[in-house]
Every structure is written in structure tokens, then in C-alpha cells.
Amino acid sequence: MSSTVSPPATATTVVLTGTPVVPGAAVGPVVRPMGAVRVPSDTGAAVPEGEREAEKARFRAAAHLVAERLTARAAAATGVSAEVLSTTAGIARDRALQTTAEQRIDEGRPAEVAAVQAAQQFMDMFSALGGLMAERVPDVRDVRDRIVAELTGQGEPGVPAPEVPSVLLADDLAPADTAGLDPARILGLATRLGGTTSHTAIIARQLGLPCVVGVGGLDDVPVGATVLIDGEQGTVTVNPAPEQARSRVEDARLAAEALAGYEGPGRTRDGHVVQVLANVQDGAGARAAVAAHAEGVGLFRTELAFLGRAQEPSVEEQAAGYAEVLAAFPGRKVVVRTLDAGSDKPLAFATPPDEANPALGVRGLRVARRDPGLLERQLDAIAEAAARTGSTPWVMAPMVATVPEAAGFAAAVRSRGLVPGVMIEVPSAALHAERLLAHVDFLSIGTNDLSQYALAADRLSADLAELTDPWQPALLELVALTAAAGRRTGKPVGVCGEAAADPMLGCVLVGLGISSLSCATSAVARVGARLATVDLATCERAAEAALATDDPHAARAAARAVLEG
Ligand code: PEP
Ligand code: MG
């Protein structure tokens, strides 16, 4: 995170920089989320016993209203936004939360204090569980604030609905706030916190709202000031020159229009073939990817369907789910990843609950060390899905660190007539890419994890978002190393981390020798269309320029100078 003052277009123009997340440009007056809800503390004053039933009814009514409002917004939304809003509504409706709050009221607490104490109990529990459960904490806090606001007559928290189309600046946003944004009123957003994989980023991407996160100096920008958000360059320009702002927004609009014409297949302007694939998690996602002209699936995250499960799903249930994805792309490339359980995606039936350091613990392929049968049964299910759909999926393992791990996995996959590969997410695997390719038929680089392990920075840490920026030159060096191994052996090396969703970085990755890019479905057209504007030699020069820099901002600038020069 950094802030710089650029040569001013007018005396008061200030350019703040952050991490670009969703391309596009928007200009407008600044709005900010409503002030924080005042959360009551426990004064010790007890509600008389005779009034406690009424107090409980007051709590239930407030929670009900909050749940209904969120449900209505979910019904008006689609995709990830609808899911986030429904999940938050579900928390407001949760029986356990209600029972806990009612117990507190029985002990004499007023409804608003009971709401705070009950929510705190759940937040503590989720924090202690860690991983994805810990990610629920902001949702519970959001629900708490909404219920307290209702009970105490404070205005509904969250994002205002301005009359004049505006840009939203915030410290961070609750997932439900981002999901509820109306793109007709909020044209773009920037936050002080948050990384490229945060909820804000994911939802902004789905809504197509220009978005920059991790912006230093954002606190000082006053409400009402005119701001230009540039989601491609990662800048927030305060008081931009009006002509410059208009032309930047117009350029971005024209670029977006060009995208609408993208139908694949992916190739550079001079015809160099690069598959542009989608990352999916289920059959519905795969069908949406077909509609977006993805050429296939570069990453099927199988674990996401089983996150809340206590028991391992049967081979039959798994086979049915996998077959849905394979059936969406008959005769096309589909890369199925075996369960990437652990760390931020714990699966109760697969991962140890009490690891001190789960990101470095038993996750991904390492789960098979404790329970080889789990992997065997999943491979059986993938083979069954392949037989039912008449396809030959590629199958890859996450979190591979050594050659023997790759060799063992490859043998198990080949014995079922499937095509084996491994993900490159650990620096040791990048260093030994060529040796891995002696055993497997392809590699797929997971830049999200590779950056966290190469830079020793938690990928979920907002404070360290700059370290896990996919433009980090050291990360690009590891990608280059891996791609070179692919070229030497004549085997494909793709990228399936968030890096592949950045159109300009996509060109750089191709310049490094990457043969396929797999990204969120919403980014497929943008990535494919951008690639079609440049030739391979230019991509290679952009890659060289980016590799020669020392930080992600300089890498972006160097690549842009080549690609747009
Ligand atoms: C990655 O690490 O880049 C990746 C694609 O895997 P996931 O994001 O699911 O960990
Ligand atoms: Mg990963």
C-alpha cells in the first residue's frame, strides 16, 4: 500500500495508488458508508422479569426485519451477490443466535445488549475455529450492527443510495454491503483495506464495478470531493482535471464495448494460441462459463461443494457432481483439482481441526498422507464421471512440494485412464518444475498460494496485500522458471490463480511462456479480448520489462509502457 502525489494537473490533484481489482474507470462525487452503529455496553441494569417476554419479542422482530430486508435484496441480486446476501440473512435468522440472545434476555439483559453478547459469542467461536469459519466473523458483526441499529432507532448501517451517481470510498465493506450495491448509483469503489481475493474484490468483479483496494491515504479524501477511480491502473485521483477524467472514462467504456464482441478462442493478434479457460466450482458455474465463451475449465475447485459437510460425500454423489461439470464441456479441456482441503478451506471430514499453522500444515495433497482412501475414492469418482460423460478429464493435485509426491499422484491418476498434472503453488515445486514434468503431463500455477509461500505473506491479510500482489517480480520469476520447464519438455503450463484474471498481467504471463490462462468466468472476455490486441513478441518484451523491476507498481508501469507504447 502506498500513496504518491503525481505532478498535479491542477494545484489540488492528488493521485493515490492501490491494487487494481476490476478494470474500468468511474468518476463522481465521493460517498462513504454510514457512520458506525453505536453498540451499547452492558450497564448492569436488569430488565424486570415481567418485561422479559416482551423484550424477547422485540429482539425477534428486529432480527426478523433484518433477515427479511437482506432476503429481499438477495432476491433482486444474482450470483455471488445473491449468495452473500442470503448467507447474511441466514445468520440474522439463525436459531442458535436467537436462542443465545433470548438466554441473555432471560438473565435480565436488554434486547440490544443481548444481541451484542450473543453475536460476540459466535464471533469468538468462529475466530477460534479459523479458516473459512473465521471469514464469517464480519458477516456476524454486520448482522449484529443491523439488529442493534433496528432496536435502538439508529439508521440502517451500510452504503447510502445517493441521488447523484457517485463513487464509494470505504475502509472496508461488509460483504452484504458490497453485494447490495446498485451499479446505477455507485459507479466504482475503492477501499483502504482488502486484497485481490477479498469479498469486496470478488463481488465488485461480478458487478463489473471499477475497483481498487489497499489504497493508502484514502481516509483524507472528503465526502463530496470529485474522484476518478481507475481500476486498471490501480489509482484514485482526487480532483482530476475534468477533461482527463472524461476521456479516461470514455476510453474504458470503449474498451468494455470491445469486450462484448469476444467469442474466443484465445490467441494473440499474431495468432499465437493461448487457451482462455474458466475457474468453476459446480455444474451451474461450468454452464455459465460456456455462455461466456470460456474454452474449457482450467480449475474445477472440487472442495468448495463440500465445505459445510461433516461426512465425506459418497463416490456416487461426487461422481454426479463432477459429471455435471464435464457434461458442460463435451470434448473440451476440463481440469479437475482433487480436494484442496485445509488452511482457509477446512473440511471437517478431511483436515485436522487443531493445527497451529494450517497454511503450512496438512492441506491439499498432504491430506492423503493421513487418509489415502479419501484421494483414492475421489479419483474413482472422477473416473466414474469421465466414463459417464465420455470425457478424459485432466486431474491435478494441489499443494505439491516434492517430486515423489507428484510421481505417486501421477501413478494413481494414470491407473484410472486419466491425465495427471500438479499445481505449482509451493516454491520448491517451481524450482523442480522440470523434474515434476518427468512424471506428469501438465502443470498449473496457482499464483494465489505461490505468492503467499514465496513472499511469506498470508494471502488473506489485508495489511500484506502488497506482498501478495501477483505483479511481484519474484513471483513472476517463479512463473518464468516453471514456463521454461514446460517449453523444454513440450508440456503445457497454465496459470489458474487470480493473476490470470488481470488482462494486462495475462499478456505478461503469455510473454513468460504460459500456454493457458484460467480465471473467473466474469474475466474471461476481458482477458481474451486484451490478448487479441497484442502480438507475442510484445508480450515477451512486456514480460522482460516487468521481470526487471523491483516492485509490483513498477512492474505494472513497465509492462504497460511496452503493451501500450
Ligand atoms: C491458487 O492458489 O492460486 C489457486 C488457484 O488455488 P486456490 O485459490 O483455490 O487456493
Ligand atoms: Mg491454491
Coordinates of C-alpha atoms and ligand atoms in Angstrom, one line a residue:
M1 CA 0.0 0.0 0.0
S2 CA 1.4 3.4 -0.9
S3 CA 0.3 6.8 -1.8
T4 CA 2.1 9.1 -4.1
V5 CA 1.5 12.7 -5.2
S6 CA 1.8 12.9 -9.0
P7 CA 2.7 16.0 -11.0
P8 CA -0.6 17.9 -10.5
A9 CA -3.0 18.5 -13.3
T10 CA -4.4 21.3 -11.1
A11 CA -2.9 22.5 -7.9
T12 CA -5.1 20.2 -5.8
T13 CA -4.9 17.0 -7.9
V14 CA -3.6 14.1 -5.8
V15 CA -3.1 10.5 -7.1
L16 CA -3.4 7.7 -4.6
T17 CA -2.3 4.2 -5.6
G18 CA -3.5 0.8 -4.5
T19 CA -4.1 -2.6 -6.0
P20 CA -6.3 -2.7 -9.1
V21 CA -9.0 -5.3 -8.9
V22 CA -11.7 -4.6 -11.5
P23 CA -10.8 -2.7 -14.6
G24 CA -12.8 0.2 -15.9
A25 CA -12.9 3.9 -14.9
A26 CA -15.5 5.9 -13.0
V27 CA -15.7 9.5 -11.9
G28 CA -18.1 11.1 -9.4
P29 CA -18.5 12.7 -6.0
V30 CA -17.4 10.7 -3.0
V31 CA -19.9 8.9 -0.7
R32 CA -18.9 6.9 2.3
P33 CA -20.7 4.2 4.2
M34 CA -23.0 5.5 7.1
G35 CA -21.2 6.1 10.4
A36 CA -20.6 3.1 12.6
V37 CA -23.5 1.8 14.6
R38 CA -23.2 2.7 18.3
V39 CA -23.0 -0.6 20.0
P40 CA -24.4 -0.5 23.6
S41 CA -22.4 -1.9 26.5
D42 CA -23.8 -3.8 29.4
T43 CA -24.6 -1.2 32.2
G44 CA -25.7 -4.0 34.5
A45 CA -29.3 -2.6 34.7
A46 CA -31.7 -5.5 34.6
V47 CA -34.9 -5.7 32.7
P48 CA -37.7 -6.5 35.2
E49 CA -38.8 -10.1 35.0
G50 CA -42.3 -9.3 33.8
E51 CA -41.0 -7.4 30.8
R52 CA -38.6 -10.0 29.5
E53 CA -41.0 -11.8 27.2
A54 CA -41.8 -8.5 25.5
E55 CA -38.1 -7.8 25.3
K56 CA -37.6 -11.2 23.6
A57 CA -40.3 -10.4 21.1
R58 CA -38.6 -7.1 20.4
F59 CA -35.4 -8.9 19.6
R60 CA -37.1 -11.4 17.4
A61 CA -39.0 -8.7 15.5
A62 CA -35.8 -6.8 14.8
A63 CA -33.8 -9.9 13.7
H64 CA -36.8 -10.9 11.5
L65 CA -36.9 -7.5 9.9
V66 CA -33.1 -7.5 9.2
A67 CA -33.4 -11.0 7.7
E68 CA -36.3 -10.0 5.5
R69 CA -34.6 -6.9 4.2
L70 CA -31.5 -8.9 3.3
T71 CA -33.6 -11.7 1.7
A72 CA -35.4 -9.2 -0.5
R73 CA -32.1 -7.8 -1.6
A74 CA -30.8 -11.3 -2.3
A75 CA -33.9 -11.9 -4.5
A76 CA -33.1 -8.8 -6.5
A77 CA -29.4 -9.8 -6.9
T78 CA -27.6 -12.6 -8.8
G79 CA -24.6 -14.9 -8.5
V80 CA -22.1 -14.2 -5.7
S81 CA -24.0 -11.1 -4.5
A82 CA -27.2 -13.2 -4.0
E83 CA -25.3 -15.9 -2.2
V84 CA -23.6 -13.4 0.2
L85 CA -26.9 -11.6 0.9
S86 CA -28.7 -14.9 1.5
T87 CA -25.9 -16.1 3.8
T88 CA -26.1 -12.9 5.9
A89 CA -29.9 -13.2 6.0
G90 CA -29.4 -16.7 7.3
I91 CA -27.2 -15.5 10.2
A92 CA -29.9 -13.0 11.1
R93 CA -32.4 -15.8 11.1
D94 CA -30.2 -18.3 12.9
R95 CA -31.9 -20.3 15.6
A96 CA -28.7 -20.6 17.7
L97 CA -28.1 -16.8 17.6
Q98 CA -31.7 -16.2 18.6
T99 CA -31.7 -18.8 21.5
T100 CA -28.4 -17.4 22.8
A101 CA -29.8 -13.8 22.7
E102 CA -33.0 -15.0 24.5
Q103 CA -31.0 -16.7 27.2
R104 CA -29.3 -13.3 27.8
I105 CA -32.6 -11.6 28.0
D106 CA -33.8 -14.2 30.5
E107 CA -30.8 -13.2 32.6
G108 CA -32.1 -9.6 32.5
R109 CA -30.1 -8.1 29.7
P110 CA -32.0 -5.6 27.4
A111 CA -32.5 -6.8 23.8
E112 CA -29.8 -4.7 22.3
V113 CA -27.2 -5.8 24.9
A114 CA -28.3 -9.4 24.4
A115 CA -27.8 -9.1 20.7
V116 CA -24.3 -7.8 21.2
Q117 CA -23.4 -10.5 23.7
A118 CA -24.8 -13.3 21.6
A119 CA -23.1 -12.1 18.4
Q120 CA -19.8 -11.8 20.4
Q121 CA -20.1 -15.4 21.5
F122 CA -20.4 -16.6 17.8
M123 CA -17.6 -14.3 16.6
D124 CA -15.3 -15.7 19.3
M125 CA -16.2 -19.2 18.3
F126 CA -15.7 -18.6 14.6
S127 CA -12.3 -16.8 15.2
A128 CA -11.1 -19.7 17.3
L129 CA -12.1 -22.2 14.5
G130 CA -10.0 -20.2 12.0
G131 CA -10.0 -20.6 8.2
L132 CA -13.2 -20.1 6.3
M133 CA -15.2 -20.0 9.6
A134 CA -13.2 -17.0 10.7
E135 CA -14.2 -15.3 7.5
R136 CA -17.8 -15.5 8.8
V137 CA -16.9 -13.0 11.6
P138 CA -17.5 -9.8 9.5
D139 CA -20.9 -11.2 8.5
V140 CA -21.9 -11.8 12.1
R141 CA -20.7 -8.3 13.1
D142 CA -22.7 -6.9 10.2
V143 CA -25.8 -8.7 11.4
R144 CA -25.2 -7.5 15.0
D145 CA -24.9 -3.9 13.8
R146 CA -28.1 -4.2 11.8
I147 CA -30.1 -5.7 14.6
V148 CA -28.7 -3.1 17.2
A149 CA -29.5 -0.3 14.8
E150 CA -33.0 -1.5 14.5
L151 CA -33.5 -1.9 18.2
T152 CA -32.0 1.5 19.1
G153 CA -33.6 3.5 16.3
Q154 CA -30.3 4.3 14.6
G155 CA -30.4 4.4 10.8
E156 CA -29.7 1.2 8.8
P157 CA -26.0 0.8 8.5
G158 CA -24.2 0.3 5.2
V159 CA -24.0 2.1 2.0
P160 CA -26.2 5.1 1.2
A161 CA -28.2 5.2 -2.1
P162 CA -27.1 8.6 -3.4
E163 CA -29.4 10.5 -5.8
V164 CA -26.4 11.5 -8.0
P165 CA -24.3 8.6 -9.3
S166 CA -21.3 8.5 -7.0
V167 CA -18.1 6.6 -6.2
L168 CA -17.8 4.8 -2.9
L169 CA -14.8 5.1 -0.7
A170 CA -14.5 3.0 2.5
D171 CA -12.1 1.5 4.9
D172 CA -13.5 -1.9 4.1
L173 CA -17.0 -3.1 3.3
A174 CA -19.1 -5.8 4.9
P175 CA -19.8 -8.5 2.2
A176 CA -23.5 -7.7 2.4
D177 CA -22.9 -4.0 1.7
T178 CA -20.8 -4.8 -1.4
A179 CA -23.4 -7.3 -2.6
G180 CA -26.2 -4.8 -2.2
L181 CA -24.6 -2.1 -4.3
D182 CA -26.7 -0.7 -7.0
P183 CA -24.4 -0.1 -10.1
A184 CA -26.8 2.7 -11.3
R185 CA -25.9 4.7 -8.2
I186 CA -22.5 3.5 -7.2
L187 CA -20.2 3.7 -10.2
G188 CA -17.0 2.5 -8.7
L189 CA -15.3 1.8 -5.4
A190 CA -12.0 2.0 -3.5
T191 CA -11.1 0.7 -0.1
R192 CA -8.2 1.2 2.2
L193 CA -8.0 -2.4 3.2
G194 CA -8.7 -5.6 1.3
G195 CA -6.7 -7.7 -1.1
T196 CA -7.5 -9.0 -4.6
T197 CA -9.1 -12.1 -3.2
S198 CA -11.3 -10.3 -0.6
H199 CA -15.0 -10.5 -0.7
T200 CA -15.2 -6.8 -1.8
A201 CA -13.0 -7.7 -4.7
I202 CA -14.9 -10.8 -5.7
I203 CA -18.3 -9.1 -5.7
A204 CA -17.0 -5.9 -7.4
R205 CA -15.7 -8.1 -10.1
Q206 CA -19.1 -9.8 -10.5
L207 CA -20.9 -6.4 -10.6
G208 CA -18.3 -5.1 -13.1
L209 CA -17.7 -2.1 -10.8
P210 CA -14.2 -0.5 -11.3
C211 CA -12.5 -1.2 -8.0
V212 CA -9.1 -0.5 -6.4
V213 CA -8.2 -2.0 -2.9
G214 CA -5.4 -1.4 -0.4
V215 CA -5.3 2.4 -1.2
G216 CA -3.1 4.4 1.1
G217 CA -4.3 7.9 2.0
L218 CA -7.9 7.2 1.3
D219 CA -9.0 8.4 4.8
D220 CA -8.1 12.0 3.9
V221 CA -10.4 12.3 0.9
P222 CA -13.5 14.2 1.9
V223 CA -17.1 13.3 1.1
G224 CA -18.3 15.2 -1.9
A225 CA -14.9 15.6 -3.5
T226 CA -14.7 14.5 -7.1
V227 CA -12.7 11.4 -7.6
L228 CA -11.6 9.3 -10.6
I229 CA -11.2 5.6 -9.9
D230 CA -9.1 3.7 -12.4
G231 CA -9.5 0.0 -11.9
E232 CA -6.9 -0.8 -14.5
Q233 CA -4.0 1.4 -13.3
G234 CA -5.0 1.0 -9.6
T235 CA -5.2 4.7 -9.0
V236 CA -7.7 7.0 -7.2
T237 CA -7.3 10.6 -8.5
V238 CA -8.7 13.3 -6.2
N239 CA -9.9 16.4 -8.1
P240 CA -8.8 15.2 -11.5
A241 CA -8.7 17.6 -14.4
P242 CA -12.3 17.3 -15.8
E243 CA -11.1 16.7 -19.4
Q244 CA -8.7 14.0 -18.3
A245 CA -11.4 12.2 -16.3
R246 CA -13.9 12.3 -19.1
S247 CA -11.5 10.9 -21.6
R248 CA -10.3 8.1 -19.3
V249 CA -13.9 7.1 -18.5
E250 CA -14.7 7.2 -22.3
D251 CA -11.7 5.0 -23.1
A252 CA -12.7 2.5 -20.5
R253 CA -16.2 2.4 -21.9
L254 CA -15.0 1.8 -25.4
A255 CA -12.7 -1.0 -24.1
A256 CA -15.7 -2.6 -22.4
E257 CA -17.7 -2.4 -25.6
A258 CA -14.9 -4.2 -27.5
L259 CA -15.1 -7.0 -24.9
A260 CA -18.7 -7.6 -25.6
G261 CA -17.6 -9.0 -29.0
Y262 CA -15.3 -11.6 -27.6
E263 CA -16.2 -15.1 -28.6
G264 CA -12.8 -16.9 -28.3
P265 CA -10.8 -18.9 -28.9
G266 CA -7.9 -17.2 -27.2
R267 CA -5.0 -16.1 -29.2
T268 CA -2.6 -13.1 -29.6
R269 CA -3.0 -10.7 -32.5
D270 CA -0.5 -12.7 -34.5
G271 CA -2.3 -16.0 -33.9
H272 CA -0.3 -17.5 -31.0
V273 CA -2.7 -19.9 -29.3
V274 CA -3.4 -19.4 -25.6
Q275 CA -6.4 -21.2 -24.1
V276 CA -8.6 -18.9 -22.1
L277 CA -10.4 -21.1 -19.5
A278 CA -12.7 -20.6 -16.5
N279 CA -12.3 -21.5 -12.8
V280 CA -15.6 -23.1 -11.7
Q281 CA -16.9 -24.9 -8.6
D282 CA -20.0 -26.7 -9.9
G283 CA -22.2 -27.6 -12.9
A284 CA -24.0 -24.2 -12.8
G285 CA -20.7 -22.4 -12.8
A286 CA -19.5 -24.5 -15.7
R287 CA -22.6 -23.7 -17.8
A288 CA -22.1 -20.0 -17.1
A289 CA -18.5 -20.4 -18.3
V290 CA -19.8 -21.9 -21.6
A291 CA -22.0 -18.9 -22.1
A292 CA -19.0 -16.6 -21.5
H293 CA -17.0 -18.3 -24.3
A294 CA -14.5 -20.0 -22.0
E295 CA -12.8 -22.7 -24.0
G296 CA -12.9 -25.1 -21.1
V297 CA -12.3 -25.4 -17.4
G298 CA -8.7 -24.7 -16.1
L299 CA -9.6 -25.2 -12.5
F300 CA -12.5 -27.1 -11.0
R301 CA -12.3 -26.4 -7.3
T302 CA -14.0 -29.7 -6.1
E303 CA -13.7 -28.9 -2.4
L304 CA -16.0 -25.9 -2.5
A305 CA -19.1 -28.1 -2.9
F306 CA -18.3 -29.9 0.4
L307 CA -17.3 -27.1 2.7
G308 CA -20.1 -27.4 5.3
R309 CA -20.1 -31.3 5.3
A310 CA -19.3 -33.3 8.4
Q311 CA -19.1 -36.6 6.5
E312 CA -17.2 -37.4 3.3
P313 CA -19.6 -37.4 0.3
S314 CA -20.1 -40.8 -1.3
V315 CA -18.4 -41.8 -4.5
E316 CA -21.8 -41.7 -6.2
E317 CA -22.6 -38.2 -5.0
Q318 CA -19.1 -37.0 -6.1
A319 CA -19.4 -38.6 -9.5
A320 CA -22.7 -37.0 -10.1
G321 CA -21.4 -33.5 -9.3
Y322 CA -18.2 -34.0 -11.4
A323 CA -20.2 -35.3 -14.3
E324 CA -22.2 -32.1 -14.4
V325 CA -19.1 -30.1 -15.0
L326 CA -17.7 -32.5 -17.5
A327 CA -21.0 -32.5 -19.4
A328 CA -20.9 -28.8 -19.8
F329 CA -17.8 -29.0 -22.0
P330 CA -18.1 -32.1 -24.1
G331 CA -14.8 -32.9 -25.9
R332 CA -13.1 -29.9 -24.3
K333 CA -10.4 -29.5 -21.7
V334 CA -11.6 -29.8 -18.1
V335 CA -9.0 -29.8 -15.3
V336 CA -10.4 -31.3 -12.1
R337 CA -8.5 -30.5 -9.0
T338 CA -8.5 -33.0 -6.2
L339 CA -9.8 -31.8 -2.8
D340 CA -7.8 -28.7 -1.7
A341 CA -8.9 -29.1 1.9
G342 CA -7.2 -27.3 4.8
S343 CA -5.9 -23.8 5.7
D344 CA -8.6 -21.3 4.7
K345 CA -10.8 -24.2 3.4
P346 CA -11.1 -26.7 6.2
L347 CA -13.2 -29.8 5.5
A348 CA -14.4 -31.5 8.7
F349 CA -14.0 -34.9 7.2
A350 CA -10.6 -34.3 5.8
T351 CA -8.5 -31.9 7.8
P352 CA -7.2 -31.9 11.4
P353 CA -9.1 -29.2 13.4
D354 CA -6.4 -28.1 15.7
E355 CA -3.3 -27.3 13.6
A356 CA -1.3 -24.4 14.9
N357 CA -0.3 -23.2 11.5
P358 CA -2.7 -24.7 8.9
A359 CA -1.4 -22.8 5.8
L360 CA 1.8 -24.8 6.4
G361 CA 0.1 -27.9 7.6
V362 CA -1.8 -30.9 6.3
R363 CA -3.6 -29.3 3.3
G364 CA -4.2 -30.2 -0.3
L365 CA -2.5 -33.4 -1.4
R366 CA -1.0 -33.7 2.1
V367 CA -4.4 -34.8 3.4
A368 CA -3.7 -38.1 1.5
R369 CA -0.8 -38.8 3.9
R370 CA -3.3 -39.2 6.7
D371 CA -6.1 -40.7 4.7
P372 CA -5.0 -42.2 1.4
G373 CA -8.5 -43.7 0.9
L374 CA -10.0 -40.2 0.6
L375 CA -7.9 -39.4 -2.5
E376 CA -8.5 -42.9 -3.9
R377 CA -12.2 -42.6 -3.6
Q378 CA -12.2 -39.1 -5.2
L379 CA -10.2 -40.4 -8.2
D380 CA -12.7 -43.3 -8.5
A381 CA -15.5 -40.7 -8.6
I382 CA -13.7 -38.6 -11.2
A383 CA -13.1 -41.8 -13.3
E384 CA -16.8 -42.7 -13.0
A385 CA -17.8 -39.2 -14.1
A386 CA -15.5 -39.5 -17.0
A387 CA -16.9 -42.8 -18.1
R388 CA -20.5 -41.5 -17.8
T389 CA -19.8 -38.4 -19.9
G390 CA -17.3 -40.0 -22.3
S391 CA -14.6 -37.5 -21.5
T392 CA -11.0 -37.7 -20.4
P393 CA -10.5 -35.0 -17.8
W394 CA -7.1 -33.7 -16.7
V395 CA -6.7 -34.2 -12.9
M396 CA -4.3 -32.2 -10.8
A397 CA -3.2 -32.2 -7.2
P398 CA -3.0 -29.0 -5.1
M399 CA 0.0 -28.2 -2.7
V400 CA 2.5 -30.5 -4.3
A401 CA 6.0 -29.8 -2.9
T402 CA 8.2 -32.7 -4.0
V403 CA 8.9 -35.0 -6.9
P404 CA 7.9 -38.2 -5.1
E405 CA 4.5 -36.6 -4.3
A406 CA 4.0 -35.9 -8.0
A407 CA 5.1 -39.3 -9.0
G408 CA 2.7 -41.1 -6.6
F409 CA -0.2 -38.9 -7.6
A410 CA 0.5 -39.4 -11.3
A411 CA 0.6 -43.2 -11.0
A412 CA -2.8 -43.2 -9.2
V413 CA -4.3 -40.9 -11.8
R414 CA -2.9 -42.8 -14.8
S415 CA -4.1 -46.2 -13.4
R416 CA -7.6 -44.8 -13.9
G417 CA -7.0 -43.7 -17.5
L418 CA -7.0 -40.0 -16.6
V419 CA -4.4 -37.3 -17.4
P420 CA -2.2 -36.3 -14.4
G421 CA -0.9 -32.9 -13.5
V422 CA 0.1 -30.9 -10.5
M423 CA -0.3 -27.4 -9.3
I424 CA 2.7 -25.2 -8.7
E425 CA 1.9 -23.4 -5.5
V426 CA 5.0 -24.0 -3.4
P427 CA 8.3 -22.5 -4.4
S428 CA 10.1 -25.9 -4.2
A429 CA 7.7 -27.2 -6.9
A430 CA 8.5 -24.2 -9.2
L431 CA 12.3 -24.9 -8.7
H432 CA 11.8 -28.6 -9.6
A433 CA 9.2 -28.0 -12.4
E434 CA 11.2 -29.9 -15.0
R435 CA 11.6 -32.9 -12.7
L436 CA 7.9 -32.9 -11.9
L437 CA 7.2 -32.9 -15.6
A438 CA 9.1 -36.2 -15.9
H439 CA 6.1 -37.7 -14.1
V440 CA 3.0 -35.6 -15.0
D441 CA 1.6 -34.3 -18.3
F442 CA 1.0 -30.7 -17.3
L443 CA 1.5 -28.0 -14.7
S444 CA -0.9 -25.3 -13.5
I445 CA 0.4 -22.4 -11.5
G446 CA -1.7 -21.3 -8.5
T447 CA -0.4 -17.8 -8.1
N448 CA -2.6 -17.1 -5.0
D449 CA -0.7 -19.7 -3.0
L450 CA 2.6 -19.4 -4.8
S451 CA 2.7 -15.7 -3.8
Q452 CA 1.8 -16.4 -0.2
Y453 CA 4.5 -19.1 0.1
A454 CA 7.2 -17.2 -1.9
L455 CA 6.7 -13.9 -0.2
A456 CA 5.8 -15.5 3.2
A457 CA 2.7 -13.4 3.5
D458 CA -0.8 -14.7 4.4
R459 CA -3.0 -14.3 1.3
L460 CA -5.9 -13.3 3.5
S461 CA -4.0 -10.5 5.2
A462 CA -5.3 -7.1 4.1
D463 CA -2.2 -5.5 5.7
L464 CA 0.1 -7.6 3.5
A465 CA -1.8 -7.2 0.2
E466 CA 1.1 -5.5 -1.5
L467 CA 3.3 -8.5 -0.8
T468 CA 0.8 -11.0 -2.3
D469 CA 0.2 -8.7 -5.3
P470 CA 0.5 -11.0 -8.3
W471 CA 2.8 -8.5 -10.0
Q472 CA 5.6 -9.1 -7.5
P473 CA 8.6 -9.5 -9.7
A474 CA 9.9 -12.5 -7.6
L475 CA 6.6 -14.3 -8.2
L476 CA 6.9 -13.6 -12.0
E477 CA 10.4 -15.1 -11.8
L478 CA 9.0 -18.3 -10.4
V479 CA 6.3 -18.3 -13.2
A480 CA 9.1 -17.8 -15.8
L481 CA 11.1 -20.7 -14.4
T482 CA 8.1 -23.0 -14.5
A483 CA 7.1 -22.0 -18.0
A484 CA 10.6 -22.5 -19.2
A485 CA 10.5 -26.1 -17.9
G486 CA 7.2 -26.6 -19.9
R487 CA 8.8 -25.3 -23.1
R488 CA 11.9 -27.5 -22.7
T489 CA 9.7 -30.6 -22.2
G490 CA 7.0 -29.6 -24.7
K491 CA 4.3 -29.9 -22.0
P492 CA 1.6 -27.3 -21.2
V493 CA 2.0 -24.9 -18.2
G494 CA -1.1 -22.8 -17.4
V495 CA -1.9 -20.2 -14.7
C496 CA -5.1 -20.6 -12.7
G497 CA -4.6 -18.1 -9.8
E498 CA -6.1 -14.6 -9.7
A499 CA -3.2 -13.4 -11.7
A500 CA -4.8 -14.8 -14.8
A501 CA -7.9 -12.6 -14.3
D502 CA -5.8 -9.4 -14.8
P503 CA -5.9 -8.7 -18.6
M504 CA -2.6 -6.9 -18.7
L505 CA -0.8 -9.5 -16.5
G506 CA -2.3 -12.2 -18.7
C507 CA -0.3 -10.7 -21.6
V508 CA 2.8 -10.7 -19.4
L509 CA 2.2 -14.4 -18.4
V510 CA 1.9 -15.3 -22.1
G511 CA 5.2 -13.5 -22.7
L512 CA 6.7 -15.6 -20.0
G513 CA 5.7 -18.8 -21.9
I514 CA 2.4 -19.7 -20.2
S515 CA 0.1 -21.7 -22.6
S516 CA -3.3 -21.2 -20.9
L517 CA -5.0 -18.7 -18.6
S518 CA -7.8 -19.8 -16.3
C519 CA -9.8 -17.1 -14.5
A520 CA -13.2 -16.3 -13.0
T521 CA -15.8 -16.5 -15.7
S522 CA -16.5 -12.8 -15.4
A523 CA -12.9 -12.1 -16.5
V524 CA -12.8 -14.5 -19.5
A525 CA -13.8 -12.0 -22.2
R526 CA -11.7 -9.2 -20.8
V527 CA -8.6 -11.4 -20.7
G528 CA -9.2 -12.9 -24.1
A529 CA -10.0 -9.6 -25.8
R530 CA -6.9 -7.9 -24.3
L531 CA -4.7 -10.7 -25.6
A532 CA -6.1 -10.3 -29.1
T533 CA -4.8 -6.7 -29.2
V534 CA -1.1 -7.6 -28.8
D535 CA 1.4 -9.9 -30.6
L536 CA 3.6 -12.5 -28.9
A537 CA 6.8 -10.5 -29.3
T538 CA 5.3 -7.6 -27.5
C539 CA 4.1 -9.8 -24.7
E540 CA 7.6 -11.2 -24.4
R541 CA 9.1 -7.7 -24.2
A542 CA 6.5 -6.7 -21.6
A543 CA 7.4 -9.8 -19.5
E544 CA 11.1 -8.9 -19.7
A545 CA 10.4 -5.3 -18.6
A546 CA 8.2 -6.5 -15.7
L547 CA 10.9 -9.0 -14.5
A548 CA 13.5 -6.3 -14.5
T549 CA 11.6 -4.2 -11.8
D550 CA 11.8 -4.4 -8.1
D551 CA 8.1 -3.9 -7.0
P552 CA 4.6 -4.6 -8.3
H553 CA 3.8 -0.9 -9.1
A554 CA 7.0 -0.6 -11.2
A555 CA 6.2 -4.0 -12.8
R556 CA 2.8 -2.8 -13.9
A557 CA 4.1 0.5 -15.2
A558 CA 6.9 -1.2 -17.1
A559 CA 4.6 -3.7 -18.8
R560 CA 2.0 -1.0 -19.6
A561 CA 4.7 1.1 -21.3
V562 CA 5.5 -1.8 -23.6
L563 CA 2.0 -3.0 -24.2
E564 CA 0.5 0.4 -24.8
G565 CA 3.6 2.1 -26.2
Ligands
PEP1 C1 -4.1 -20.7 -6.2 O1 -3.6 -20.9 -5.1 O2 -3.7 -19.8 -7.0 C2 -5.3 -21.4 -6.6 C3 -5.8 -21.3 -7.8 O3 -5.9 -22.2 -5.7 P1 -6.9 -21.6 -4.6 O4 -7.1 -20.2 -4.8 O5 -8.1 -22.4 -4.7 O6 -6.1 -21.9 -3.3
MG2 MG -4.2 -22.7 -4.0

